[in-house]
Coordinates of C-alpha atoms in Angstrom, one line a residue:
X1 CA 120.5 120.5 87.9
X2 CA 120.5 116.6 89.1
X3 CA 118.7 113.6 87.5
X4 CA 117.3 111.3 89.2
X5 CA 117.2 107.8 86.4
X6 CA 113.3 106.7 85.8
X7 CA 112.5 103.3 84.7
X8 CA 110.1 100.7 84.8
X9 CA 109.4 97.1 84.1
X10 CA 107.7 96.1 81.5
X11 CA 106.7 92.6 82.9
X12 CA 102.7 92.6 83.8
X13 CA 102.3 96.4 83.2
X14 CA 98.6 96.9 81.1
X15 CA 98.9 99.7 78.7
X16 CA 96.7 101.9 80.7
X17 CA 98.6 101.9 83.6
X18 CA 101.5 102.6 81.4
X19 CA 100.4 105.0 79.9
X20 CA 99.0 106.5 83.7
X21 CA 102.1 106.4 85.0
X22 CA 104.1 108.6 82.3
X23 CA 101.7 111.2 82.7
X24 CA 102.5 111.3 86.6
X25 CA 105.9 111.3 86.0
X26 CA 105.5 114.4 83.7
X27 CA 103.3 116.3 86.6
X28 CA 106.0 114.9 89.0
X29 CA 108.9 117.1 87.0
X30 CA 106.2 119.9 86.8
X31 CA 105.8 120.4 90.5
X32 CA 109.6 120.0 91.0
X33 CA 110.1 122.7 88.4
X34 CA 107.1 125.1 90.1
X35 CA 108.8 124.3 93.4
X36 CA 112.0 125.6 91.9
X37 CA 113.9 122.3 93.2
X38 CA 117.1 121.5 90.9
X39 CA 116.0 117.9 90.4
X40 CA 114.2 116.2 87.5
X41 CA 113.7 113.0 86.5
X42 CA 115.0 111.7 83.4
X43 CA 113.6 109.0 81.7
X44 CA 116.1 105.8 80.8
X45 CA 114.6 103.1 79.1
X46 CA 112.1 100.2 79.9
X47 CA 113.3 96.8 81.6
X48 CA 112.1 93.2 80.5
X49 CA 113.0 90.7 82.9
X50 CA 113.4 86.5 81.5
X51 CA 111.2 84.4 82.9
X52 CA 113.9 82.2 85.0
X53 CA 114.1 85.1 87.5
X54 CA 110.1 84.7 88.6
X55 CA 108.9 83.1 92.2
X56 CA 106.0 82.3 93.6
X57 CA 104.6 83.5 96.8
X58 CA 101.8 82.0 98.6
X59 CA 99.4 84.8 100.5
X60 CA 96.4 84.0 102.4
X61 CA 94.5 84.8 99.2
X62 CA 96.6 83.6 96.3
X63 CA 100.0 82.4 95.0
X64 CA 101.4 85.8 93.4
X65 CA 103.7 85.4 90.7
X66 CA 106.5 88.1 91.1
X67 CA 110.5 89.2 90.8
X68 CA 111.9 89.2 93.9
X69 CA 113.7 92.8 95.0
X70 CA 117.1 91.5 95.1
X71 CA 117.2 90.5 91.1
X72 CA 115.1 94.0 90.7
X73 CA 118.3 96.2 93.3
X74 CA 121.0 94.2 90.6
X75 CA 119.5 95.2 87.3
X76 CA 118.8 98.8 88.1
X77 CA 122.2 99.5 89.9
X78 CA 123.8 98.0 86.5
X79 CA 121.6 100.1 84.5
X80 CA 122.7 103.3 86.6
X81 CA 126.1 102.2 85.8
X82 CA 125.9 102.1 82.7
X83 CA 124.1 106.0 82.6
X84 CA 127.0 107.3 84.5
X85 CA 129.8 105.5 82.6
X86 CA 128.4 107.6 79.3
X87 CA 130.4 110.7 80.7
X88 CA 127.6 112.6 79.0
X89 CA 127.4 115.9 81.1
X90 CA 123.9 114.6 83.5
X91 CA 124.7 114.5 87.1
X92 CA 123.0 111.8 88.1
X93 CA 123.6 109.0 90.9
X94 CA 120.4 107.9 91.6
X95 CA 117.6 105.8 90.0
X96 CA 114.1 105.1 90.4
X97 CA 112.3 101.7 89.2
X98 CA 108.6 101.2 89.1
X99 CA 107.0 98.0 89.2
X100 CA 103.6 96.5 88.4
X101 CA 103.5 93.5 90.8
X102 CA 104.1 93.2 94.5
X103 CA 107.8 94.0 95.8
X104 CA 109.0 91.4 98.1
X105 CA 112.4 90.4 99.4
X106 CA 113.4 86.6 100.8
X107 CA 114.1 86.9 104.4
X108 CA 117.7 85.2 104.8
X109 CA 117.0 83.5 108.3
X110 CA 113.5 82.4 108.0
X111 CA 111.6 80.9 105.2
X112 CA 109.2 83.9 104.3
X113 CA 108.8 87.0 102.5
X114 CA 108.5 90.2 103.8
X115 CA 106.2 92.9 101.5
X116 CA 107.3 96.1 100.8
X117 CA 105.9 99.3 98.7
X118 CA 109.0 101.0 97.9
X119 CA 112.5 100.1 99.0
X120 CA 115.8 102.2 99.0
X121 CA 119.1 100.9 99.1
X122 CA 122.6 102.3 98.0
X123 CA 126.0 100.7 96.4
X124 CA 129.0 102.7 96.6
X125 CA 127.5 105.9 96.2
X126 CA 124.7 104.7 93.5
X127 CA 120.9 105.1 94.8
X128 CA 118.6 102.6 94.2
X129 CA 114.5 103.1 94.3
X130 CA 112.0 100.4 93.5
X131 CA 108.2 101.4 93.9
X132 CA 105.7 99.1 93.8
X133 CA 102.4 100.7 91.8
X134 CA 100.5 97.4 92.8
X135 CA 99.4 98.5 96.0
X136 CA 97.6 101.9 94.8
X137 CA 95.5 100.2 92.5
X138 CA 91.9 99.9 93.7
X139 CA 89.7 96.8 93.4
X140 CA 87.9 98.7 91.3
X141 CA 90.5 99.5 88.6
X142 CA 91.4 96.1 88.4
X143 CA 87.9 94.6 87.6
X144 CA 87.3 97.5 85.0
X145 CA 90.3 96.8 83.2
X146 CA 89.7 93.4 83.4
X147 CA 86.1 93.8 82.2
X148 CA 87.9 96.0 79.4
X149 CA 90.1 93.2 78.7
X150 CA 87.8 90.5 78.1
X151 CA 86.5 89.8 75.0
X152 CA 83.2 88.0 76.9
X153 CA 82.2 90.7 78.6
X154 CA 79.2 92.8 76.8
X155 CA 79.0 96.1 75.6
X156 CA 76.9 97.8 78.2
X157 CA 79.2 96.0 81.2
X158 CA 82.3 97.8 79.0
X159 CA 80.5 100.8 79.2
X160 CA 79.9 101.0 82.9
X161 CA 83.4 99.5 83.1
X162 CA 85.2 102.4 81.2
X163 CA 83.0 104.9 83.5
X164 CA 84.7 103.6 86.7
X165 CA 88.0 103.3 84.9
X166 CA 88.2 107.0 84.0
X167 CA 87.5 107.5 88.4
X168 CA 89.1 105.3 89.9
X169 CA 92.2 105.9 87.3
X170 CA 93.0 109.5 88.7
X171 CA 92.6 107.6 92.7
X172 CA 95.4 105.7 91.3
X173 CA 98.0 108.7 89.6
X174 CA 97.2 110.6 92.5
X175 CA 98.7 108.0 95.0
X176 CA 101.3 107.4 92.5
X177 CA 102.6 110.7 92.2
X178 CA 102.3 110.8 96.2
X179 CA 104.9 107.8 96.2
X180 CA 107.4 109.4 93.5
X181 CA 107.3 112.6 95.6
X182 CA 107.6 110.3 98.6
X183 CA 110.5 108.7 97.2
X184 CA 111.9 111.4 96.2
X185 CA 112.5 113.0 99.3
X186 CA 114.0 109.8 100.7
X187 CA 116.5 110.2 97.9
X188 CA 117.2 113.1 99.5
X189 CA 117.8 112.4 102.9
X190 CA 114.3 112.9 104.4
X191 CA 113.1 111.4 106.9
X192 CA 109.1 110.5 107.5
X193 CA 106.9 113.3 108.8
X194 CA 104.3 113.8 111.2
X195 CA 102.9 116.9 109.9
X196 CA 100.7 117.9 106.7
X197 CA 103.4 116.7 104.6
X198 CA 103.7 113.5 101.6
X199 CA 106.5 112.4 104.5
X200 CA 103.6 111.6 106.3
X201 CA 103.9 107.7 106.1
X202 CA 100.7 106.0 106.5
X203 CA 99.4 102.9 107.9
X204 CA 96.9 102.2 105.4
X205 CA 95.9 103.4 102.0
X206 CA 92.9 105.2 103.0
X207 CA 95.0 107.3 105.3
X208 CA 97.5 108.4 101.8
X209 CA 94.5 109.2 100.4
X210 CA 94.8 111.7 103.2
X211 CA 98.5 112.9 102.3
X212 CA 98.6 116.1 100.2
X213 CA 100.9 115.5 97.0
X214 CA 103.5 118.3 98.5
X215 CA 105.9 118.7 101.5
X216 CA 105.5 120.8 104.6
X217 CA 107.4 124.2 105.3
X218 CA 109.9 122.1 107.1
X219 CA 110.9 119.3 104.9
X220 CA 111.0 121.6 101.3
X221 CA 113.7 123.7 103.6
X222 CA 115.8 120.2 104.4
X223 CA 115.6 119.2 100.9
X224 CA 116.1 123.1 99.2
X225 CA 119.4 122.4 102.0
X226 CA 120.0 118.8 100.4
X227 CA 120.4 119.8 97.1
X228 CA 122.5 122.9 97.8
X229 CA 124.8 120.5 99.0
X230 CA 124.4 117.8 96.9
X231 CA 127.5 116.7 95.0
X232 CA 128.6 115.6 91.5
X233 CA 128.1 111.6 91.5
X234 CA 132.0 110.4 90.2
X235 CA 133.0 108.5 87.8
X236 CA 133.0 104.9 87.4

């Protein structure tokens, strides 16, 4: 059996999507177990970053305050490191990091930043995942859970709000646990898909809407193949 690290930053994540996004994670292991794949992830702990780290980004709507992916890349690779330096019997060499807030990387010849929704990179053998769960949040689910949030907003708007909330929260696990999945077979050495497949990369969110939550005859072989082969991470 391989692990695949799971953690997530705490920074800007509301309880609800917290709690949201465990419960995918669970169904995420389910289906790898029902597929009979010999990988599950195992969850670390949470990250806080410090303020200091935070930049500002101005989009044609609004400046966002975010962390940019570099400083998220260095604390996850040091938190695999530490995992795999416990010599505790997991074989595990790869990590995955969800985020709240937009993912976005300075550009190092021009002054801009390029968006991303999840980003892979690898150091010496260590796999590094950062998905954004900012983008599969509906307009929607934000204005319910800020209608939720504020203590101005009357009863019967509360009401109405928690009644979209409960909808438009499964939209939001369902495109989550598309993106784990997604990621997942990244980790793995897929590549994207054209079929009926969650390799399928879309263009927009309606079209992952779209995606089923599973991967085509073709890709389950590569990665059944992938983890056959797949060897024990080494030591640090």
């Amino acid at each position: 059996m391989e692990f695949i690290g799971f953690t997530y930053v705490t920074n800007f994540l509301e309880n609800t999507l917290k709690e949201a996004m465990f419960e995918v994670v669970d169904e995420a292991n389910r289906l790898l177990r029902d597929w009979d794949l010999g990988v599950r992830f195992l969850y670390l702990d949470s990250l806080t970053l410090e303020p200091g780290y935070l930049i500002s980004v101005k989009t044609p709507e609004e400046t966002v305050r975010l962390y940019p992916l570099e400083v998220l890349i260095d604390f996850l690779d040091y938190r695999l490191k530490v995992e795999m330096e416990k010599d505790n019997g997991f074989v595990m060499n790869k990590i995955l990091g969800l985020i709240s807030f937009p993912l976005a990387s300075r550009n190092p010849y021009l002054d801009f930043y390029e968006s991303f929704l999840g980003f892979e990179t690898e150091r010496l053998g260590r796999k590094i995942m950062v998905l954004s769960m900012k983008p599969f949040e509906s307009d929607a689910l934000k204005m319910a859970l800020r209608a939720l949030e504020s203590p101005h907003v009357d009863e019967d708007v509360k009401r109405l709000a928690r009644r979209v909330l409960s909808r438009e929260l499964e939209t939001f696990k369902m495109r989550l646990l598309k993106g784990i999945l997604h990621e997942v077979g990244h980790a793995f050495g897929l590549e994207h898909c054209s079929g009926y497949c969650v390799m399928n990369s879309p263009g927009t969110m309606a079209l992952w809407d779209t995606r089923p939550a599973f991967f085509c005859g073709s890709c389950m072989k590569k990665l059944r193949e992938s983890l056959t082969f797949s060897f024990e991470p080494r030591k640090l």
